[in-house]
Short mmCIF file of C-alpha atoms in Angstrom, two decimals:
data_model
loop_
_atom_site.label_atom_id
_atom_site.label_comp_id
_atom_site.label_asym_id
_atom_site.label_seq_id
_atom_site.Cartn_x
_atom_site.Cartn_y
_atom_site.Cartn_z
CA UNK A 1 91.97 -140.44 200.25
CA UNK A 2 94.86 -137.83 200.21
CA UNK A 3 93.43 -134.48 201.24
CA UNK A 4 94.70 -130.82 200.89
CA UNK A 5 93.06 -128.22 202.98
CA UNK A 6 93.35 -123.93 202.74
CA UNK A 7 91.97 -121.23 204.11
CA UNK A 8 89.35 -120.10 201.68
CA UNK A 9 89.58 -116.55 203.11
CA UNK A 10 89.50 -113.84 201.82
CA UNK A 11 92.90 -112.37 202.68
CA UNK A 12 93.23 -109.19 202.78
CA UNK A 13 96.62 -106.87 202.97
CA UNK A 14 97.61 -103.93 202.62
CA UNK A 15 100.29 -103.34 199.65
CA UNK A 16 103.94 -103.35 200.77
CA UNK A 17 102.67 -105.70 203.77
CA UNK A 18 103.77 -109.78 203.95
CA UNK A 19 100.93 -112.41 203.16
CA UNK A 20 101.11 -115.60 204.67
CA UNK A 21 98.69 -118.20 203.05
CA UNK A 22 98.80 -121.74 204.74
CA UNK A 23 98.18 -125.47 203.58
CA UNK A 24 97.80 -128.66 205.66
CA UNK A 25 97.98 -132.27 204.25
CA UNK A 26 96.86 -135.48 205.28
CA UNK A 27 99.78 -137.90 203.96
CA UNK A 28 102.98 -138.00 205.74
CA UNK A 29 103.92 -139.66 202.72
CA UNK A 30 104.21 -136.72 200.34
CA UNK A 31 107.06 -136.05 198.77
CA UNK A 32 106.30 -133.12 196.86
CA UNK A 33 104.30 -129.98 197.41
CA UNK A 34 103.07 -126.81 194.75
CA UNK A 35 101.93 -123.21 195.04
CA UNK A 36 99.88 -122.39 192.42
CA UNK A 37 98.27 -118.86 191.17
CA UNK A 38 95.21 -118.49 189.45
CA UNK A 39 94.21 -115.04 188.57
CA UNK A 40 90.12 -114.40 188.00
CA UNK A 41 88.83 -115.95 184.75
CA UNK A 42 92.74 -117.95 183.69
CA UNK A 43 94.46 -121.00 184.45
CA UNK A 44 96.38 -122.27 187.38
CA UNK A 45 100.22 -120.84 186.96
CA UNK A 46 103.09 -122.84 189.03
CA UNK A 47 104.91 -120.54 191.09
CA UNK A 48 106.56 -122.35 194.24
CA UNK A 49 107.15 -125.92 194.24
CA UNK A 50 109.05 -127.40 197.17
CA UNK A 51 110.38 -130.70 198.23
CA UNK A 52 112.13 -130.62 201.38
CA UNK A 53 111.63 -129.38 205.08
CA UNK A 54 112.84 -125.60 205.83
CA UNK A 55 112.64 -122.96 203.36
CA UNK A 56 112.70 -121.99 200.04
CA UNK A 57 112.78 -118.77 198.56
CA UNK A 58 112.11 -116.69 195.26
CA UNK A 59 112.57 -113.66 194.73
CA UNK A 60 109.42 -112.51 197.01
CA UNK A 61 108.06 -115.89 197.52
CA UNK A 62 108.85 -118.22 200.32
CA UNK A 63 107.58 -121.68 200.00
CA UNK A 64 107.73 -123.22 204.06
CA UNK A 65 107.82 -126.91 205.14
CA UNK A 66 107.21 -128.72 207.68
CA UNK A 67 106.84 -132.80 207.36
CA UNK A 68 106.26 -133.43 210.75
CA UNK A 69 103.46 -130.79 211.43
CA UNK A 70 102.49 -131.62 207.83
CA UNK A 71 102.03 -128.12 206.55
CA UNK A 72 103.40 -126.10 203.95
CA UNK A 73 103.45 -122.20 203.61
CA UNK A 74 103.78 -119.32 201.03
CA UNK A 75 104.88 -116.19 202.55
CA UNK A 76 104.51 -113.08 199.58
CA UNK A 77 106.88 -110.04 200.69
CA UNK A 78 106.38 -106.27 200.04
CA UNK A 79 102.66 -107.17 198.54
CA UNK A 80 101.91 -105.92 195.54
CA UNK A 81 97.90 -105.60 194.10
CA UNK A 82 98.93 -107.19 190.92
CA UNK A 83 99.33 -110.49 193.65
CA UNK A 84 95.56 -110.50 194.38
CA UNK A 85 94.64 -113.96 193.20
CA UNK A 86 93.51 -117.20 194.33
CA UNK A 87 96.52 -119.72 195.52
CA UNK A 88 96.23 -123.28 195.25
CA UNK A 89 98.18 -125.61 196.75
CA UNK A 90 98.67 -129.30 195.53
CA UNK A 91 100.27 -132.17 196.12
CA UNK A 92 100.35 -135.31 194.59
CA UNK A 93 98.27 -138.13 195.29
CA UNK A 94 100.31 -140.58 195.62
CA UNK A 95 104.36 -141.02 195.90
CA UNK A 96 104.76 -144.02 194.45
CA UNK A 97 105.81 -144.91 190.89
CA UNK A 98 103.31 -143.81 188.39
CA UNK A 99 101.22 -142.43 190.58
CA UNK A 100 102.31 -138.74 190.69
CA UNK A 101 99.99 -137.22 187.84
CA UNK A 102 96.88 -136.86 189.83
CA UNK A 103 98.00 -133.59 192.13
CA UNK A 104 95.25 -133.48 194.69
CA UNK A 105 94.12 -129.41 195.30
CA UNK A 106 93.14 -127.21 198.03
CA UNK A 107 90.05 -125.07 197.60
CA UNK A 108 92.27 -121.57 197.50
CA UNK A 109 92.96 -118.90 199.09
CA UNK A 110 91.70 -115.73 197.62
CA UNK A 111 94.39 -112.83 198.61
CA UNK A 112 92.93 -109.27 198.13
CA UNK A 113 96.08 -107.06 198.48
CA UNK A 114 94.90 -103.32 198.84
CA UNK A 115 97.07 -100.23 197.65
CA UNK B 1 110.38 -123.04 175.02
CA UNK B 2 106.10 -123.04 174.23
CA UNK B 3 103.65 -123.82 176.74
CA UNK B 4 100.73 -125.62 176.87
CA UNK B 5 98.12 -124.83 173.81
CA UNK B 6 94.66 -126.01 174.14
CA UNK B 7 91.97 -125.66 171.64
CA UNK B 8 89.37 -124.84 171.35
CA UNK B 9 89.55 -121.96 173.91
CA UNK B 10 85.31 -121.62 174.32
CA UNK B 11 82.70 -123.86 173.24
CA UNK B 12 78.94 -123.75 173.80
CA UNK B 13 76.72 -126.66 172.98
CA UNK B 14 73.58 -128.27 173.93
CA UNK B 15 72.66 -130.58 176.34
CA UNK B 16 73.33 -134.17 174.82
CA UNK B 17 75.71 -133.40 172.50
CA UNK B 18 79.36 -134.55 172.67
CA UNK B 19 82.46 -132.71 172.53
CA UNK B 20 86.35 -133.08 172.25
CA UNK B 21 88.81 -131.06 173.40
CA UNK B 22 92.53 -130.99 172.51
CA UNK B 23 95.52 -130.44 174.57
CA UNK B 24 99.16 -129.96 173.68
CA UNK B 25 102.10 -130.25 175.84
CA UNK B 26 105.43 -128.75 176.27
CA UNK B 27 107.70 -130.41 174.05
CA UNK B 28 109.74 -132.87 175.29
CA UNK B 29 107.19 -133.87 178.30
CA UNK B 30 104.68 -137.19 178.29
CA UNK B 31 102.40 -136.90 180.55
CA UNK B 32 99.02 -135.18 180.45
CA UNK B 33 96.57 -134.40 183.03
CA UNK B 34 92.76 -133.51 183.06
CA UNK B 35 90.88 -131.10 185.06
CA UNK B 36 87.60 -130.16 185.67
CA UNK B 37 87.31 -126.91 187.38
CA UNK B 38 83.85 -125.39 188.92
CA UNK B 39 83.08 -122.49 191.34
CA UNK B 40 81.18 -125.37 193.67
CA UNK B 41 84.06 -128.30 193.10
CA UNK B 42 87.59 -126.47 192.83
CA UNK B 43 89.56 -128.39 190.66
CA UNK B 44 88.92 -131.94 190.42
CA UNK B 45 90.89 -134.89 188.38
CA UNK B 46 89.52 -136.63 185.57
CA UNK B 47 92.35 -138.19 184.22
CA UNK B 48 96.16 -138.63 182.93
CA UNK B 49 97.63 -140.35 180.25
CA UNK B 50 101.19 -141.20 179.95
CA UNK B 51 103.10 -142.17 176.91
CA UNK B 52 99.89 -143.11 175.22
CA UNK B 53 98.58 -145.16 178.35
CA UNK B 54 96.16 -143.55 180.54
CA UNK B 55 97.95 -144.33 184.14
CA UNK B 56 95.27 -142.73 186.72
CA UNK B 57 92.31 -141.79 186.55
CA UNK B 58 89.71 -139.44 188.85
CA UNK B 59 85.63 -140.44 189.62
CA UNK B 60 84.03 -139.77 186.83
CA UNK B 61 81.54 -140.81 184.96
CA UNK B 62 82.30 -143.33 181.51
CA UNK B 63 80.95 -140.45 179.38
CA UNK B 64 84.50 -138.87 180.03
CA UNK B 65 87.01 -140.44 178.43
CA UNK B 66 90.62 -139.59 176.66
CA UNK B 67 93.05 -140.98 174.58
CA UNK B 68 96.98 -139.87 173.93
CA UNK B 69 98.86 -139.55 170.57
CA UNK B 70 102.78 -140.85 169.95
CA UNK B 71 103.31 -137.29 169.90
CA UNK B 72 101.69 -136.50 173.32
CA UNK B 73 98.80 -134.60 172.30
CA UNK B 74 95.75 -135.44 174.29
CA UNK B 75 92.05 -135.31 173.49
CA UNK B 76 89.29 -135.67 175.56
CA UNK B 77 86.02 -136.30 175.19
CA UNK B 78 82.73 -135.89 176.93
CA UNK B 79 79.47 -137.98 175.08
CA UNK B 80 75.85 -136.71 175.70
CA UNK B 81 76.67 -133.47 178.02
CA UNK B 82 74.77 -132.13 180.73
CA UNK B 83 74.34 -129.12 181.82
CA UNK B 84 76.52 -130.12 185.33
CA UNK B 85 79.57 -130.32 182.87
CA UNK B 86 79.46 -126.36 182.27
CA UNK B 87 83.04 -126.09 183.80
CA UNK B 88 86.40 -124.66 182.80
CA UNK B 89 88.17 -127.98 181.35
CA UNK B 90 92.35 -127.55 181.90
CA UNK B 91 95.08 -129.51 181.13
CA UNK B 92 99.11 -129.77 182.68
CA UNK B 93 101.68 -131.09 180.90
CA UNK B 94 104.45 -132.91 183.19
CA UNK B 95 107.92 -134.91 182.29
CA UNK B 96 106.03 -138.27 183.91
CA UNK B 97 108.09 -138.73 186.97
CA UNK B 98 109.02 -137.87 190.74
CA UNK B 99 108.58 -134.72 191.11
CA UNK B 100 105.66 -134.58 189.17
CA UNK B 101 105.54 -130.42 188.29
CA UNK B 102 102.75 -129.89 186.22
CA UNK B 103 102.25 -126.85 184.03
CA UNK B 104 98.53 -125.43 182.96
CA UNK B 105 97.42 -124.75 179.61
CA UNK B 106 94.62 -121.86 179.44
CA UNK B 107 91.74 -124.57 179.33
CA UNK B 108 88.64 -124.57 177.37
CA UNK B 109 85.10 -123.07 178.99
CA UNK B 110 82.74 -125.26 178.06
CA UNK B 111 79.26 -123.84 178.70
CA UNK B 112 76.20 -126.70 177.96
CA UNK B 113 72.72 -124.85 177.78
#
């Protein structure tokens, strides 16, 4: 059984400051790996996905990966409180074909960024 | 391009009734997903179906179950609730395929008294 394992935190920065929320994974067969955002009381909103080792950045997020150490990243520049949220990350279960719609979950990371 | 609808958005009803929720996807993708989500559990599968199949599907109960429509609408239903299936019910919307990017609806709150 796949497994997807976070920080559950709280994180907590001061505005303007970088967070740096982490995510380890069992498989060293994934393929495929999502940053999720879930403010209080909605639903889950994609933000980052990534798919291959190094970086990848937008605007102030940078997804990290690293297949060998089997961990994935999100660094959040200049912090901003509208950021304070739980982040999931997810990958799927399985790479193989038709097995991709079950995305396995961390527990979150709740990120408190003060002004 | 529209999002993910699901409907109803809240629902309360009473331990051993049965319920069905609907989910719509973006247009233009065929495969749906199922999550429960609970303070205690996170977010855990239930199921997805895919171009009216269901392809995988989580650990839970038979009392769960889901069907898709030619037009890739989902339903799902859960028969004589509990009050352990108070959750927030969400579904993503995906093309089907490698590298499987799912997109959120706003999910329905069930609450079971």
């Amino acid at each position: 059984q796949k497994e997807v394992e976070q920080n559950s935190g709280p994180l907590s920065v001061p505005e303007g400051a970088i967070a740096s929320l982490n995510c380890t994974y069992s498989d060293r067969g994934s393929q495929s790996f999502f940053w999720y955002r879930q403010y209080s009381g909605k639903s889950p909103e994609l933000i980052m996905s990534i798919y291959s080792n190094g970086d990848k950045e937008d605007g102030r997020f940078t997804a990290q990966l690293n297949k060998a150490s089997q961990y994935v990243s999100l660094l959040i520049r200049d912090s901003q409180p509208s950021d304070s949220a739980t982040y999931l990350c997810a990958a799927p279960e399985a790479a193989g074909y038709n097995q991709g719609g079950k995305l396995i979950f961390g527990q979150g990371t709740e990120l408190s960024v003060k002004p | 391009k529209a999002g993910v609808t699901q409907t109803p958005r809240y629902l309360i009803k009473t331990r051993g009734q049965q319920v069905t929720l609907s989910c719509s996807p973006i247009s233009g993708h065929r495969s749906v997903s199922w999550y429960q989500q609970t303070p205690g559990q996170g977010l855990q599968f239930l199921f997805e179906y895919f171009s009216e199949t269901q392809r995988n599907k989580g650990n839970f109960p038979g009392r769960f179950s889901g069907r898709q429509f030619s037009n890739s609408r989902s339903e799902m239903n859960v028969s004589t609730l509990e009050l352990g299936d108070s959750a927030l019910y969400l579904c993503a919307s995906s093309l089907g395929g490698y590298p499987y990017e799912q997109y959120f609806g706003p999910g329905t709150r069930l609450t079971v008294t």
